[in-house]
mmCIF file of C-alpha atoms in Angstrom:
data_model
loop_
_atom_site.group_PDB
_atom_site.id
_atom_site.type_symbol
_atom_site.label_atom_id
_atom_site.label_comp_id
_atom_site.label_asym_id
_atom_site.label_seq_id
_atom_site.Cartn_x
_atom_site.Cartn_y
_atom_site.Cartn_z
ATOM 1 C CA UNK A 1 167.408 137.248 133.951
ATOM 2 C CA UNK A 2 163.514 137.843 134.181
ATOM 3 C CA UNK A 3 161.924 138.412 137.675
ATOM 4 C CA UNK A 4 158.001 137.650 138.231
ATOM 5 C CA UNK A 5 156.238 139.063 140.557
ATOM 6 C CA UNK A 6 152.506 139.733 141.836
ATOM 7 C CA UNK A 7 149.995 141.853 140.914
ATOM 8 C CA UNK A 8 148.162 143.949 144.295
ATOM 9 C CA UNK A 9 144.521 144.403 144.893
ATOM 10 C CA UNK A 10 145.104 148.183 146.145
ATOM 11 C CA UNK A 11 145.240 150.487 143.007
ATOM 12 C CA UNK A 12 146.107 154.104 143.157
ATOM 13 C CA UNK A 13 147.082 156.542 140.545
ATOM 14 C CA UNK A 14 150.989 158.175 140.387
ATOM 15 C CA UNK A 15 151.817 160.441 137.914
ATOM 16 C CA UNK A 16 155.576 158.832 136.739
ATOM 17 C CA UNK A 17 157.160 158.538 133.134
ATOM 18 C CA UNK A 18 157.173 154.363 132.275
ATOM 19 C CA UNK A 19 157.948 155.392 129.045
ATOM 20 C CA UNK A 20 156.264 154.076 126.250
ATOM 21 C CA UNK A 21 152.867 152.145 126.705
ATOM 22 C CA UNK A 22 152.322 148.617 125.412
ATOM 23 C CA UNK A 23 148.873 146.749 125.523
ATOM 24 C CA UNK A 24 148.553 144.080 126.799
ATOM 25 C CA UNK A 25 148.843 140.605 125.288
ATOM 26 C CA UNK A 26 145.263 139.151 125.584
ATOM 27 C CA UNK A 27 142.825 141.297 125.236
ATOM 28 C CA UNK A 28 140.390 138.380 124.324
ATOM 29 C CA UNK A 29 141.237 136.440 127.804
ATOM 30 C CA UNK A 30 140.501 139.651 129.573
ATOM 31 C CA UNK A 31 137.346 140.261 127.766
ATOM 32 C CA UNK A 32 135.740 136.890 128.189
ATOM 33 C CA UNK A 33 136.785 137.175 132.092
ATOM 34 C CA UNK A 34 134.904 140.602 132.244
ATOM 35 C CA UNK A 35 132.272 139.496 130.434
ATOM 36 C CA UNK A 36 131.356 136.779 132.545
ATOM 37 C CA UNK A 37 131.527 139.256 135.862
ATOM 38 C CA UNK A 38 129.016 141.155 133.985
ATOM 39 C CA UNK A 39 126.651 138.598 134.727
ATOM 40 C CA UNK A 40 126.614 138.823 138.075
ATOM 41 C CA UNK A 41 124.415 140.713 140.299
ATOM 42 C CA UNK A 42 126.380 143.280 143.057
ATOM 43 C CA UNK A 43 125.182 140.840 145.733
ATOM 44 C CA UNK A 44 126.818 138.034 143.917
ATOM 45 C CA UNK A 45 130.127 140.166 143.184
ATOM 46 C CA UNK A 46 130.319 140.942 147.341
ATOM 47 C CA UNK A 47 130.213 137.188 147.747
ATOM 48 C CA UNK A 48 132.689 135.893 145.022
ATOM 49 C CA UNK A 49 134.872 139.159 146.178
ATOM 50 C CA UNK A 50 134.168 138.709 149.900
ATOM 51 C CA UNK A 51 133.393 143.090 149.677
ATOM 52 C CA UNK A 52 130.787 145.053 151.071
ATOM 53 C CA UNK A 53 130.301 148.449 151.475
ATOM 54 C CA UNK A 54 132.227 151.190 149.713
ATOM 55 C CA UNK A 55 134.625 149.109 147.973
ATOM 56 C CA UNK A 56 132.127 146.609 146.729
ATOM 57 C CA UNK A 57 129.970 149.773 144.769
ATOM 58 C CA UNK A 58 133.787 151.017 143.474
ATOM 59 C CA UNK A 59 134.726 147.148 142.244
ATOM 60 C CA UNK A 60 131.432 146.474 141.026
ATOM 61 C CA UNK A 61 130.860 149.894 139.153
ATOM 62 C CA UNK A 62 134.546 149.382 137.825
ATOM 63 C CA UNK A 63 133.180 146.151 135.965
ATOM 64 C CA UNK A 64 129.584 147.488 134.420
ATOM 65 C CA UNK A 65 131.551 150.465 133.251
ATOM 66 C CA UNK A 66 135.215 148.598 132.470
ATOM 67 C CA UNK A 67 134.362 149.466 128.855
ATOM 68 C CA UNK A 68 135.304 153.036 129.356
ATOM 69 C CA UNK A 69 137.525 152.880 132.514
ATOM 70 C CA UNK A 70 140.544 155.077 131.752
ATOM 71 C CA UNK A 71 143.836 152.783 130.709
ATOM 72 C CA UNK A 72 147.096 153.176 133.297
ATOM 73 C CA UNK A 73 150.821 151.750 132.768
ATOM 74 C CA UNK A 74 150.773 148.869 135.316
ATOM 75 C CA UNK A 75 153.460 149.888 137.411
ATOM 76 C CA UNK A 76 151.790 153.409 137.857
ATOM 77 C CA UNK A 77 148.836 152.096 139.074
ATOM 78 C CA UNK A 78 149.496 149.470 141.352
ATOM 79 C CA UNK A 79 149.784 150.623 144.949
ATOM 80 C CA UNK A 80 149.942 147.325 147.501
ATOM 81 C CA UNK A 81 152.429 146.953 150.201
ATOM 82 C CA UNK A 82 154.884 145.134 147.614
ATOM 83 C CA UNK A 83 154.478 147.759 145.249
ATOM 84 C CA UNK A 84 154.599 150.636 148.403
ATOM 85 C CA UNK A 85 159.086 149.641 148.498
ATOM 86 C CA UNK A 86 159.627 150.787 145.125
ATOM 87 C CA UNK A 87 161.388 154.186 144.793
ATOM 88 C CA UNK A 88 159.368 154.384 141.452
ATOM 89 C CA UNK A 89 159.312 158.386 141.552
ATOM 90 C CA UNK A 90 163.289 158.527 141.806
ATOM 91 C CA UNK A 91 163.886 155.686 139.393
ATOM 92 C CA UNK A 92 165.878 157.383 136.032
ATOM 93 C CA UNK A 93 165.569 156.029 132.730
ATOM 94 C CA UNK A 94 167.764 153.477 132.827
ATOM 95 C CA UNK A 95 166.284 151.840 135.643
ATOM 96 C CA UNK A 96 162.569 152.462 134.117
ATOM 97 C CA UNK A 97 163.983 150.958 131.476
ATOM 98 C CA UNK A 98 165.151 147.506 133.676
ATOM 99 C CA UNK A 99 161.907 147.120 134.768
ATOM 100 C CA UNK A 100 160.100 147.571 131.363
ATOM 101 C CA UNK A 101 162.855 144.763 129.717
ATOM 102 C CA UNK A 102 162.773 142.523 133.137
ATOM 103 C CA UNK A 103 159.959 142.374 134.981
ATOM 104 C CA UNK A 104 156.532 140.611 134.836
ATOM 105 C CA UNK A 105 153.939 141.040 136.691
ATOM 106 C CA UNK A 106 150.784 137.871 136.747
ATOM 107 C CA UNK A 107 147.495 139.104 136.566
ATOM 108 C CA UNK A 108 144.190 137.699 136.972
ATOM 109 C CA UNK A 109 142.696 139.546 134.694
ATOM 110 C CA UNK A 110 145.664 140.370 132.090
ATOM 111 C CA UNK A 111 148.134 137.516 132.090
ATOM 112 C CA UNK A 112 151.614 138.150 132.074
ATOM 113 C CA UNK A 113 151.993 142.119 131.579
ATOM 114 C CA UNK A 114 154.981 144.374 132.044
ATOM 115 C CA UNK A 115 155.478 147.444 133.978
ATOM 116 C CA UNK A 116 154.873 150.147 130.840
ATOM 117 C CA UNK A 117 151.165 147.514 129.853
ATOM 118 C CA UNK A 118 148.193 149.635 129.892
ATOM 119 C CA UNK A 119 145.708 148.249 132.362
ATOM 120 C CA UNK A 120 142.432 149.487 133.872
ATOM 121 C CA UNK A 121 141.219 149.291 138.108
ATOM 122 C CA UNK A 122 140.083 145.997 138.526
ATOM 123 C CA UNK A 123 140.026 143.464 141.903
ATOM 124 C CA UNK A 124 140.431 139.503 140.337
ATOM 125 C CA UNK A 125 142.429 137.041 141.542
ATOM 126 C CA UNK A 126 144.031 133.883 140.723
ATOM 127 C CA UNK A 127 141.785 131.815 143.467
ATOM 128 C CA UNK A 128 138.139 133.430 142.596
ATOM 129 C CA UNK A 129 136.765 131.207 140.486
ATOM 130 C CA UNK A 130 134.247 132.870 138.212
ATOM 131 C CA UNK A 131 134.648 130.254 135.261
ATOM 132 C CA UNK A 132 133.762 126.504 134.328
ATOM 133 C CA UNK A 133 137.370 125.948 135.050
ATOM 134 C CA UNK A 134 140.164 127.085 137.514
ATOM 135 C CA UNK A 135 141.830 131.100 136.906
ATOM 136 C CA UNK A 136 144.904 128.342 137.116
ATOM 137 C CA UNK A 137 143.667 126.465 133.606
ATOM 138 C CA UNK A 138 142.148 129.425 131.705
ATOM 139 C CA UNK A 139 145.747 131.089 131.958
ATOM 140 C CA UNK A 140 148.784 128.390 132.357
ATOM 141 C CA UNK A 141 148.572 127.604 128.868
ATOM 142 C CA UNK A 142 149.143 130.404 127.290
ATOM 143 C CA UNK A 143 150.940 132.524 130.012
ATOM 144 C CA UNK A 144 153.994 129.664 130.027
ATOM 145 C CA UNK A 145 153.677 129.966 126.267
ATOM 146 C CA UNK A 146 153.947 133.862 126.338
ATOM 147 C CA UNK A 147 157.136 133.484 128.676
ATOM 148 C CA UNK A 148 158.668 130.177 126.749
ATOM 149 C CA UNK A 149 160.844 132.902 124.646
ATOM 150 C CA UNK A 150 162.701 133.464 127.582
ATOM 151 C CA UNK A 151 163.042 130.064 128.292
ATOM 152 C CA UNK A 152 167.193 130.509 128.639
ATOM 153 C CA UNK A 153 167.232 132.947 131.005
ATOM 154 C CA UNK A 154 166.883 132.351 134.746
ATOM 155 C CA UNK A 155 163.411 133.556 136.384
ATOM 156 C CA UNK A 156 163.724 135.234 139.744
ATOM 157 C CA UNK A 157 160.556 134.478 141.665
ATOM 158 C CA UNK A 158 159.172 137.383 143.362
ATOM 159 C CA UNK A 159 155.282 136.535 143.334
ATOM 160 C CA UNK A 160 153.723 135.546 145.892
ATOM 161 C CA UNK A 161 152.584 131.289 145.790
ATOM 162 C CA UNK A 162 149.202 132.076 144.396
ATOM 163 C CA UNK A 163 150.646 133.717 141.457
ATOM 164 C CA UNK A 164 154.320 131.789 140.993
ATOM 165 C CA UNK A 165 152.245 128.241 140.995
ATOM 166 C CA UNK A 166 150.946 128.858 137.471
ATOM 167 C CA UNK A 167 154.851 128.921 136.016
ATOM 168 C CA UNK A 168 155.897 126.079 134.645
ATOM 169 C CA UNK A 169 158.450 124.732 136.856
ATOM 170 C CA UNK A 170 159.687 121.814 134.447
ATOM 171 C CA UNK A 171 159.846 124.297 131.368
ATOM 172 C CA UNK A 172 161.730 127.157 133.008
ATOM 173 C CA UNK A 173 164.665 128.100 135.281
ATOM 174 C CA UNK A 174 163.070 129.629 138.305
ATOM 175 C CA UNK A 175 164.936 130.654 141.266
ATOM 176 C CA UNK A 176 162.448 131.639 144.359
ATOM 177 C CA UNK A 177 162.946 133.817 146.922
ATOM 178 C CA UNK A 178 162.223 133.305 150.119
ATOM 179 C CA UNK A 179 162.081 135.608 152.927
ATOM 180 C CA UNK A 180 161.690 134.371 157.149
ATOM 181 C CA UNK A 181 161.999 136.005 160.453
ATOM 182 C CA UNK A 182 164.138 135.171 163.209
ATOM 183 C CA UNK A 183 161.417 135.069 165.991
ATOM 184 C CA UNK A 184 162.875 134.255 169.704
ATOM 185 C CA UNK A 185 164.599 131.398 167.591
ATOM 186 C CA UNK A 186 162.387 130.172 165.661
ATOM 187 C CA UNK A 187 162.078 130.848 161.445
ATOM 188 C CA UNK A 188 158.290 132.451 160.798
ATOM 189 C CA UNK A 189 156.875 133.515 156.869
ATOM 190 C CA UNK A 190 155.059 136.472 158.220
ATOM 191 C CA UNK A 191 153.151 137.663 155.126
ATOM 192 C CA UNK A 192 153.014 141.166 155.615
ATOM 193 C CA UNK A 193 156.959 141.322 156.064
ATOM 194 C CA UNK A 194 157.622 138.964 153.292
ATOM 195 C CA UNK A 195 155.336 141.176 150.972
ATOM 196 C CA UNK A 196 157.788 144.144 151.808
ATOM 197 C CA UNK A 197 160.691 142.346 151.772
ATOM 198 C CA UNK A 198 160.101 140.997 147.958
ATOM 199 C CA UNK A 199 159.125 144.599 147.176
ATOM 200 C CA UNK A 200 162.241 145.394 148.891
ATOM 201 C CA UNK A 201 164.376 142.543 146.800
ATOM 202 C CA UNK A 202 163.000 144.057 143.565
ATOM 203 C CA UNK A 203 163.804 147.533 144.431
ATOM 204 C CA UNK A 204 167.170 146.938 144.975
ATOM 205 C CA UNK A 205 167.499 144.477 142.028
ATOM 206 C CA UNK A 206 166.058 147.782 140.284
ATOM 207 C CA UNK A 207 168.431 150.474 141.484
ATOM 208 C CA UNK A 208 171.823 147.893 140.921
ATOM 209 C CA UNK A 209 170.996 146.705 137.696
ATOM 210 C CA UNK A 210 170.771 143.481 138.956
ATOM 211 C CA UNK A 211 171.693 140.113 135.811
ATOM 212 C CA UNK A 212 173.651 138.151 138.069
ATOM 213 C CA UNK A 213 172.735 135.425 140.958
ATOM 214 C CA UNK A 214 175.597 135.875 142.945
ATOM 215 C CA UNK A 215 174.491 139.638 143.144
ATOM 216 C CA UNK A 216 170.807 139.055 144.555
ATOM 217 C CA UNK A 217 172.644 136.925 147.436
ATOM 218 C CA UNK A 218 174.263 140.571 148.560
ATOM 219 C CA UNK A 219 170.526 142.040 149.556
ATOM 220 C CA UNK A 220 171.440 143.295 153.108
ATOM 221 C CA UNK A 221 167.898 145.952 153.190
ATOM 222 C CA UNK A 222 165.867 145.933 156.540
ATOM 223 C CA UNK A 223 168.497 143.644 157.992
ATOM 224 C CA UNK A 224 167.600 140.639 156.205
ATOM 225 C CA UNK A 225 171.056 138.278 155.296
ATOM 226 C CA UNK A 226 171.360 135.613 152.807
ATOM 227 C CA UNK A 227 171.295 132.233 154.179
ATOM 228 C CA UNK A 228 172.999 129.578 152.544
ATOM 229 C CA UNK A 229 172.489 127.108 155.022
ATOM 230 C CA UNK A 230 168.807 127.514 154.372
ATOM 231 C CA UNK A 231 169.366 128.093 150.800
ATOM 232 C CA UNK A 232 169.335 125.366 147.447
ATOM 233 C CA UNK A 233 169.908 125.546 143.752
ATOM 234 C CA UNK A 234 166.497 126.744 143.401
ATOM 235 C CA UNK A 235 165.931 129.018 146.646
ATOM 236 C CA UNK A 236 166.875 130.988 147.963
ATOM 237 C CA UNK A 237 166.284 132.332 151.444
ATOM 238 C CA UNK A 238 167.622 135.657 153.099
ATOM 239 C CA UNK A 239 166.839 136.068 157.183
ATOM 240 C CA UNK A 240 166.608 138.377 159.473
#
């Protein structure tokens, strides 16, 4: 069982043991995509970016100097509201160790990278389009490839759609997981809540050594319930 699951834009430093590092596995993907932001001018990052301000000197410094930006292990850098349910600092090393065997995370600017992959602060996503083509064609290719040696195991889909849509749904297994509230009756995907919840969903996965499907269905955190009702093969949906 592998679990995929988004990147965030919010980046912030913790000091945890992921064990040992790994680079990541295109270094040439990520240095044609920072080449080309090179070429723009900060006026033309705060448009592509939508920034201004503070954060658009920080993201566009980050890229003119990405050469010598300090390298972090993914999961200790990432800081988003996803990322914000994870227990990481109380995680021992067998559940480090779950994460570094299970878990991928889809970058923008990386590809497919694991929790211990050393990465440097950077802002891209999948739907800024910097290149001749789509962030969608410059990576399906050889992300799917990259994953295709897990191709017998099931894929739990954490990400979020802008990240899970470059999988290859007719190549692998992939089980999403869908979170809704229960508002005066009706079902609503309120993004902010499903971002915890999946962050939520993984730490638990985490912390129970989650490899079976039948186990996932057991989440109970912030009140959420599995729903089989709402629930197929291939999603599955938890309420609350």
């Amino acid at each position: 069982m592998k679990i995929i699951f988004s990147p965030s834009k919010t980046m912030k430093y913790k000091d945890i043991d992921l064990k040992n590092s790994k680079d990541a596995e295109f270094p040439n993907h990520t240095k044609t995509l920072i080449e080309k932001l090179k070429s723009f001018s900060i006026e033309e990052i705060g448009n592509l970016f939508k920034l201004k301000g503070k954060l658009l000197e920080e993201t566009y410094n980050n890229i003119e100097n990405f050469d010598t930006l300090s390298s972090y292990r993914a999961l200790s850098l990432y800081d988003g509201v996803t990322f914000r349910q994870l227990e990481i600092e109380k995680f021992s090393d067998k559940e480090i160790e779950y994460l570094n065997k299970n878990l991928f995370i889809l970058s923008a600017l990386y590809g497919a990278i694991s929790p211990n992959t050393e990465i440097k602060p950077y802002r891209l996503d999948m739907t800024i389009n910097i290149l001749d083509e789509s962030m969608y064609k410059f990576w399906s290719k050889d992300i799917n490839n990259y994953l295709d040696k897990y191709s017998t195991e099931i894929f739990i889909n954490l990400a979020s759609k802008e990240f899970s849509k470059i999988l290859d749904y007719k190549k692998f297994k992939v089980i999403d997981i869908e979170f809704r509230q229960n508002i005066d009756g009706k079902l609503k995907n309120i993004s902010t809540e499903g971002k915890k919840a999946r962050g939520m969903m993984l730490n638990y996965m985490t912390l129970n050594q989650i490899e079976d499907l039948e186990k996932i269905k057991e989440f109970s955190e912030d009140n959420y319930k599995f729903s089989p009702e709402n629930s197929t093969e291939t999603k599955l949906f938890f309420i609350k």
